[in-house]
PDB file of C-alpha atoms in Angstrom:
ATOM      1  CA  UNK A 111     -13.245 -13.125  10.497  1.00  0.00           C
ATOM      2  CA  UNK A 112     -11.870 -11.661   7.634  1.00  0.00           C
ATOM      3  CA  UNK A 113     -12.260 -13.193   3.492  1.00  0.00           C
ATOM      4  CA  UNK A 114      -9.339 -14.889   2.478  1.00  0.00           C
ATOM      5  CA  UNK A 115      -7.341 -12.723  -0.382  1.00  0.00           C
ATOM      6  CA  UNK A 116      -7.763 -15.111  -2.849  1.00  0.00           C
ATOM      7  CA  UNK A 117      -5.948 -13.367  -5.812  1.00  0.00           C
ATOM      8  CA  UNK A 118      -4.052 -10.236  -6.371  1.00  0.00           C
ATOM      9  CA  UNK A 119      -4.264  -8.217 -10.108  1.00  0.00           C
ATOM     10  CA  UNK A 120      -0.597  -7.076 -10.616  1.00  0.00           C
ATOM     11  CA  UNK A 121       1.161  -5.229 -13.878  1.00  0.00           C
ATOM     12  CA  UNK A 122       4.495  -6.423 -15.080  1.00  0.00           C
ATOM     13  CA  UNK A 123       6.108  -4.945 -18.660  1.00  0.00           C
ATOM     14  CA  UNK A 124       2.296  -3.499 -19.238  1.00  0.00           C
ATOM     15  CA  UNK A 125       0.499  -6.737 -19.028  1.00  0.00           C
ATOM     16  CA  UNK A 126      -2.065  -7.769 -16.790  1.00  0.00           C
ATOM     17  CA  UNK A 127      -1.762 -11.099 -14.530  1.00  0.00           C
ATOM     18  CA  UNK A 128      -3.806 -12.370 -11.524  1.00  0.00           C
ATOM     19  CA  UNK A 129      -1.846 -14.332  -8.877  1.00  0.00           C
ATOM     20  CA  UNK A 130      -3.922 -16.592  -7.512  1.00  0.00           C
ATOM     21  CA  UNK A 131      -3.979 -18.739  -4.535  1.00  0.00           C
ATOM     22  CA  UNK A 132      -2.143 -22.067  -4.375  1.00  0.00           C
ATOM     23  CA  UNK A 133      -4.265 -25.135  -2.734  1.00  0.00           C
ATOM     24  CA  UNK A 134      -2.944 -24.980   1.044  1.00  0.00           C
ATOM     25  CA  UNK A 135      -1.557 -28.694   0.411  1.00  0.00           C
ATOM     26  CA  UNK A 136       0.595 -26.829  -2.485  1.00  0.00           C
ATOM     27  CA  UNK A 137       1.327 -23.994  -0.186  1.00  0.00           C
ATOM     28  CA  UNK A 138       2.857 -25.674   2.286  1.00  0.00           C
ATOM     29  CA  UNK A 139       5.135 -27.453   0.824  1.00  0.00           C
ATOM     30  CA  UNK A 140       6.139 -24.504  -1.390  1.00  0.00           C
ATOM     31  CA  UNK A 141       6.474 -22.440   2.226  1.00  0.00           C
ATOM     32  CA  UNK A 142       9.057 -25.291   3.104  1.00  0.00           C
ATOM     33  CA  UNK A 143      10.842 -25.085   0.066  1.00  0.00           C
ATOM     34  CA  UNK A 144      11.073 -21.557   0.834  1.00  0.00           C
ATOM     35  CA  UNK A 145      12.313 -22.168   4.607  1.00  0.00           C
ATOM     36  CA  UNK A 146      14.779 -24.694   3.520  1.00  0.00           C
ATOM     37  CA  UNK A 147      16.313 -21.635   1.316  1.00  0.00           C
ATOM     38  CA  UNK A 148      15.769 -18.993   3.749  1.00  0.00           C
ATOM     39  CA  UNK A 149      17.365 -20.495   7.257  1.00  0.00           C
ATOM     40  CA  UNK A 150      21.265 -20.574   6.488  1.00  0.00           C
ATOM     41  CA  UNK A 151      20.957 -16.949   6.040  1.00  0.00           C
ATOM     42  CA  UNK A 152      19.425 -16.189   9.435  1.00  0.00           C
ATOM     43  CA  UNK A 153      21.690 -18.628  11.426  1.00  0.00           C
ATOM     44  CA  UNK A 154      24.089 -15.590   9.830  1.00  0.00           C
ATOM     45  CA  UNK A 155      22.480 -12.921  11.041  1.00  0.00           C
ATOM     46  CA  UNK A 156      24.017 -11.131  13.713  1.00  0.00           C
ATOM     47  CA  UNK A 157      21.047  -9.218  15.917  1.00  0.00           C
ATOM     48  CA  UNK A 158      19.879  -9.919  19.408  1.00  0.00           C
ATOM     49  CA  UNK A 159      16.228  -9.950  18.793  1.00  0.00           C
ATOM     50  CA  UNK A 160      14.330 -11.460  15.736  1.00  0.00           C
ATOM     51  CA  UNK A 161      12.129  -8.271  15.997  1.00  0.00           C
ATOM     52  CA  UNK A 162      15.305  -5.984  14.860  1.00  0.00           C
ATOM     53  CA  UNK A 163      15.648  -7.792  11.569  1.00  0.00           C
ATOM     54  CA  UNK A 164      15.830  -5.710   8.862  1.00  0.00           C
ATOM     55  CA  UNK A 165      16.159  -6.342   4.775  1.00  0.00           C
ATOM     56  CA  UNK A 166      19.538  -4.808   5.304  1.00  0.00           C
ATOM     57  CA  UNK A 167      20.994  -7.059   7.636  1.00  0.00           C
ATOM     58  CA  UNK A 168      20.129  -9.725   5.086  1.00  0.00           C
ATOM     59  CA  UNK A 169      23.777 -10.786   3.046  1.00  0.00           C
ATOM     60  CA  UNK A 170      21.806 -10.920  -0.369  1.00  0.00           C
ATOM     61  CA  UNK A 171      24.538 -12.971  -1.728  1.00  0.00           C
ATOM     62  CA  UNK A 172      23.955 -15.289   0.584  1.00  0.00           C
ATOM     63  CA  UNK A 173      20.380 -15.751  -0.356  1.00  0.00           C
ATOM     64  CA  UNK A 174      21.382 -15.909  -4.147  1.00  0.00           C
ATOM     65  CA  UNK A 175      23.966 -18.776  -3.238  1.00  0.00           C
ATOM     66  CA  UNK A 176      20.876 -20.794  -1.692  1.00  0.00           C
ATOM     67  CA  UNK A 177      18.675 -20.122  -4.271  1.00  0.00           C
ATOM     68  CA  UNK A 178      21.301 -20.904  -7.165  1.00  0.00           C
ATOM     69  CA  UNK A 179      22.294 -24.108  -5.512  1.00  0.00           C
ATOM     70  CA  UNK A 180      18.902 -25.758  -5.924  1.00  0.00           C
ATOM     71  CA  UNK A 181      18.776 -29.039  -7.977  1.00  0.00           C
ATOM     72  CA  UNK A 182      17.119 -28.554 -11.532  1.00  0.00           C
ATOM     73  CA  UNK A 183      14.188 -30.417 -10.114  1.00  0.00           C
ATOM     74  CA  UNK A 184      13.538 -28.253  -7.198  1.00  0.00           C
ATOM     75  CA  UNK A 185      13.597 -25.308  -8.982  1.00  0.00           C
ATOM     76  CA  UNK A 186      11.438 -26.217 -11.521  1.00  0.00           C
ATOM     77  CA  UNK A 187       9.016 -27.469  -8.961  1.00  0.00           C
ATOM     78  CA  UNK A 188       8.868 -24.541  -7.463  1.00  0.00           C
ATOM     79  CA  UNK A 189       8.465 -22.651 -10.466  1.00  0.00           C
ATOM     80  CA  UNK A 190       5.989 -24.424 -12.172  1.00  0.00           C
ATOM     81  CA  UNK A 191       3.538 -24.317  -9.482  1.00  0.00           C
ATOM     82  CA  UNK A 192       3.970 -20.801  -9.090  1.00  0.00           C
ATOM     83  CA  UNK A 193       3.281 -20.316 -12.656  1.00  0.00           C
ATOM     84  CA  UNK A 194       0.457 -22.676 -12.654  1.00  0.00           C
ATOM     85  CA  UNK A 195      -1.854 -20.150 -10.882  1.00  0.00           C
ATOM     86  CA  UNK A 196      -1.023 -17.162 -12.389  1.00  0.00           C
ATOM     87  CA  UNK A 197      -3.295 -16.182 -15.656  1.00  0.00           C
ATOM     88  CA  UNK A 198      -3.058 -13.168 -17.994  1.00  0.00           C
ATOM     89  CA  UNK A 199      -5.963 -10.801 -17.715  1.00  0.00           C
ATOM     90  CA  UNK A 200      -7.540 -10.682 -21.612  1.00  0.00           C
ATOM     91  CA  UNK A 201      -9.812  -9.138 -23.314  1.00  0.00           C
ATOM     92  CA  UNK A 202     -11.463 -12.331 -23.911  1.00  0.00           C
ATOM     93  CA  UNK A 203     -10.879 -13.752 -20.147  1.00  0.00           C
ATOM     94  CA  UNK A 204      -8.211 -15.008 -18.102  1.00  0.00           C
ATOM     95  CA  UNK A 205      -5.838 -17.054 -20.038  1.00  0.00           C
ATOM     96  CA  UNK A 206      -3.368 -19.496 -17.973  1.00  0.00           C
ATOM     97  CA  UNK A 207       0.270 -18.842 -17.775  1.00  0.00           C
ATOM     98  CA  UNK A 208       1.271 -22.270 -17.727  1.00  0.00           C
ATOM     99  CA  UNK A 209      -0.941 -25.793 -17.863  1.00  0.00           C
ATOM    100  CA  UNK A 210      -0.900 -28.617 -15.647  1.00  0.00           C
ATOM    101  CA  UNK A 211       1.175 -30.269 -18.616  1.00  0.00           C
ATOM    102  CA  UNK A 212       3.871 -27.685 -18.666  1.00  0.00           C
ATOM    103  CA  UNK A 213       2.863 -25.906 -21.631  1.00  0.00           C
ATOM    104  CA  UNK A 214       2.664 -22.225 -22.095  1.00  0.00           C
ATOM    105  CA  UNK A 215      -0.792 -20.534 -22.233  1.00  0.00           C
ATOM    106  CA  UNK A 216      -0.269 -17.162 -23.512  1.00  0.00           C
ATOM    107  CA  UNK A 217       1.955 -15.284 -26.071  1.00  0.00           C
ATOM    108  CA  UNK A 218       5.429 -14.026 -25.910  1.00  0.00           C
ATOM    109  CA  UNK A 219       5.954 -15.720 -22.402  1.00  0.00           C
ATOM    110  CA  UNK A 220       8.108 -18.700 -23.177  1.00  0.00           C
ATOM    111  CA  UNK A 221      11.329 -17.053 -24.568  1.00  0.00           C
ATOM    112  CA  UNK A 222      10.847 -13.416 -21.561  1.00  0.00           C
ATOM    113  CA  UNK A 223      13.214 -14.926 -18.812  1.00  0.00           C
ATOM    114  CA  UNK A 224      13.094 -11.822 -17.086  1.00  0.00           C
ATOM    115  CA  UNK A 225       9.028 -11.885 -16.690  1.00  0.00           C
ATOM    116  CA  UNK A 226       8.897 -15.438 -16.068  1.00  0.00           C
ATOM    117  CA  UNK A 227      11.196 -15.114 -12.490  1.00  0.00           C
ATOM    118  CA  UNK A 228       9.072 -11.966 -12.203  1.00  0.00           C
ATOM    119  CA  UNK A 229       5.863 -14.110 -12.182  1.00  0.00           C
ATOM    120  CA  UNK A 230       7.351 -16.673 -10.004  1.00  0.00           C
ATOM    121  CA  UNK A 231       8.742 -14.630  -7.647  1.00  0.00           C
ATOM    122  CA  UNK A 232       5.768 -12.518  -7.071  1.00  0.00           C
ATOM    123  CA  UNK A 233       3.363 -15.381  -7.329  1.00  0.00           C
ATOM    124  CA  UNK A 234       5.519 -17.190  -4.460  1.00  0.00           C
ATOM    125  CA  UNK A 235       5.569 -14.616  -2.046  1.00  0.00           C
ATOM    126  CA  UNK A 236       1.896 -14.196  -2.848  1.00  0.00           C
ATOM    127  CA  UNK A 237       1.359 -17.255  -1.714  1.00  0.00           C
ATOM    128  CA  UNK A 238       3.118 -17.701   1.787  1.00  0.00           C
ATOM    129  CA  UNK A 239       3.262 -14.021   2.902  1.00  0.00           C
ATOM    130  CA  UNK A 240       0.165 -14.801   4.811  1.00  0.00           C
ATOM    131  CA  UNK A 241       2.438 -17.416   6.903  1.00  0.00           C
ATOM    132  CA  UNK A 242       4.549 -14.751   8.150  1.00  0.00           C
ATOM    133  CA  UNK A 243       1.671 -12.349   9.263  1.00  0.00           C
ATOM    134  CA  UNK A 244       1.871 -10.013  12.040  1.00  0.00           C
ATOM    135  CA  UNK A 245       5.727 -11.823  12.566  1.00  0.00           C
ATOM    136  CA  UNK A 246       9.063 -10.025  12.120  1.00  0.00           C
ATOM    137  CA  UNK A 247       9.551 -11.916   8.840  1.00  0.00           C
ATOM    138  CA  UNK A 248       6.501  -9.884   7.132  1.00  0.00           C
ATOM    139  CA  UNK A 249       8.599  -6.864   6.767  1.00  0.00           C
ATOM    140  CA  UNK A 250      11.274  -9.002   4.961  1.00  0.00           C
ATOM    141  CA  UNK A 251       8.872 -10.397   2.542  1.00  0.00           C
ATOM    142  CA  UNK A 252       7.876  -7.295   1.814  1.00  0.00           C
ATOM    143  CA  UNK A 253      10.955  -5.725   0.984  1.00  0.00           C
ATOM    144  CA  UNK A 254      11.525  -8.469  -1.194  1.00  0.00           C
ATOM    145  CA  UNK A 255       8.412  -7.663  -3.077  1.00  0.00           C
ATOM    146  CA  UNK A 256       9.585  -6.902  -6.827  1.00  0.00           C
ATOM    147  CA  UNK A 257       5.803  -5.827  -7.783  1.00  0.00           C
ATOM    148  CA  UNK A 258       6.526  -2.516  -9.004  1.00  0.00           C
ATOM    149  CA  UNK A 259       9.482  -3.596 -10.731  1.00  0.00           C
ATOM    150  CA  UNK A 260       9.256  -3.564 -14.895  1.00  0.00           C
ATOM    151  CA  UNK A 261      12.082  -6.666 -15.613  1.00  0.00           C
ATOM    152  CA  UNK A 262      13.081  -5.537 -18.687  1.00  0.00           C
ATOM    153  CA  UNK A 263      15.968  -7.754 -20.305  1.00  0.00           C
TER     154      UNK A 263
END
């Protein structure tokens, strides 16, 4: 049996994070957030066989129009525990992005929109990719991967 991938070291705008693992109660409910955003846009989808999905047959206004017409509280749900377990790699040690009370634990964080959605993005798909392992849907997620991207606003 393989170890569990417990965090991933990634490099956004030349800083250092570490995603890290959500508890699998967390998880879950994040991966049915994520479900509950995701199906309109397959009921859409116009291909005979799951297996033939590809990110281009994906209307990406669509998925925009489910993710922008989230309640407030949702979306901050969602984005909070994302950003709860992801830490900036220091000289002096890990440093939290955000604390169990909402506040910011590093630097230059709380004003960067653009990093921020960066973070949460990457730390979301971090944390339910493994769901969709070895299905169709794996190739999705990973197109929607944004870890090389340098969000620069």
């Amino acid at each position: 049996m393989d170890m569990p991938v417990l965090f991933k070291d990634i490099e956004v705008e030349g800083r250092n994070f570490r995603l890290n693992k959500m508890d699998a109660r967390t998880g879950s409910f994040m991966l049915f957030k994520l479900v509950k955003i995701i199906t309109p846009i397959f009921k859409n989808l116009k291909v005979d066989n799951i297996e033939d999905i590809s990110l281009d047959d994906i209307n990406l206004t669509e998925v925009m129009s489910s993710i922008f017409s989230l309640p407030e509280d949702e979306f901050r749900y969602i984005q909070d525990n994302c950003l709860k377990v992801v830490e900036e790699v220091l000289p002096a040690g890990p440093a939290i992005v955000l604390d169990k009370h909402g506040s910011y634990g590093v630097l230059g964080i709380e004003f960067n929109t653009g990093l921020l959605m960066n973070l949460t993005i990457q730390s979301l798909i971090f944390n339910v990719s493994g769901f969709f392992a070895g299905s169709p849907l794996s190739s999705i997620a990973k197109g929607l991967n944004i870890s090389q991207l340098n969000l620069k606003i």
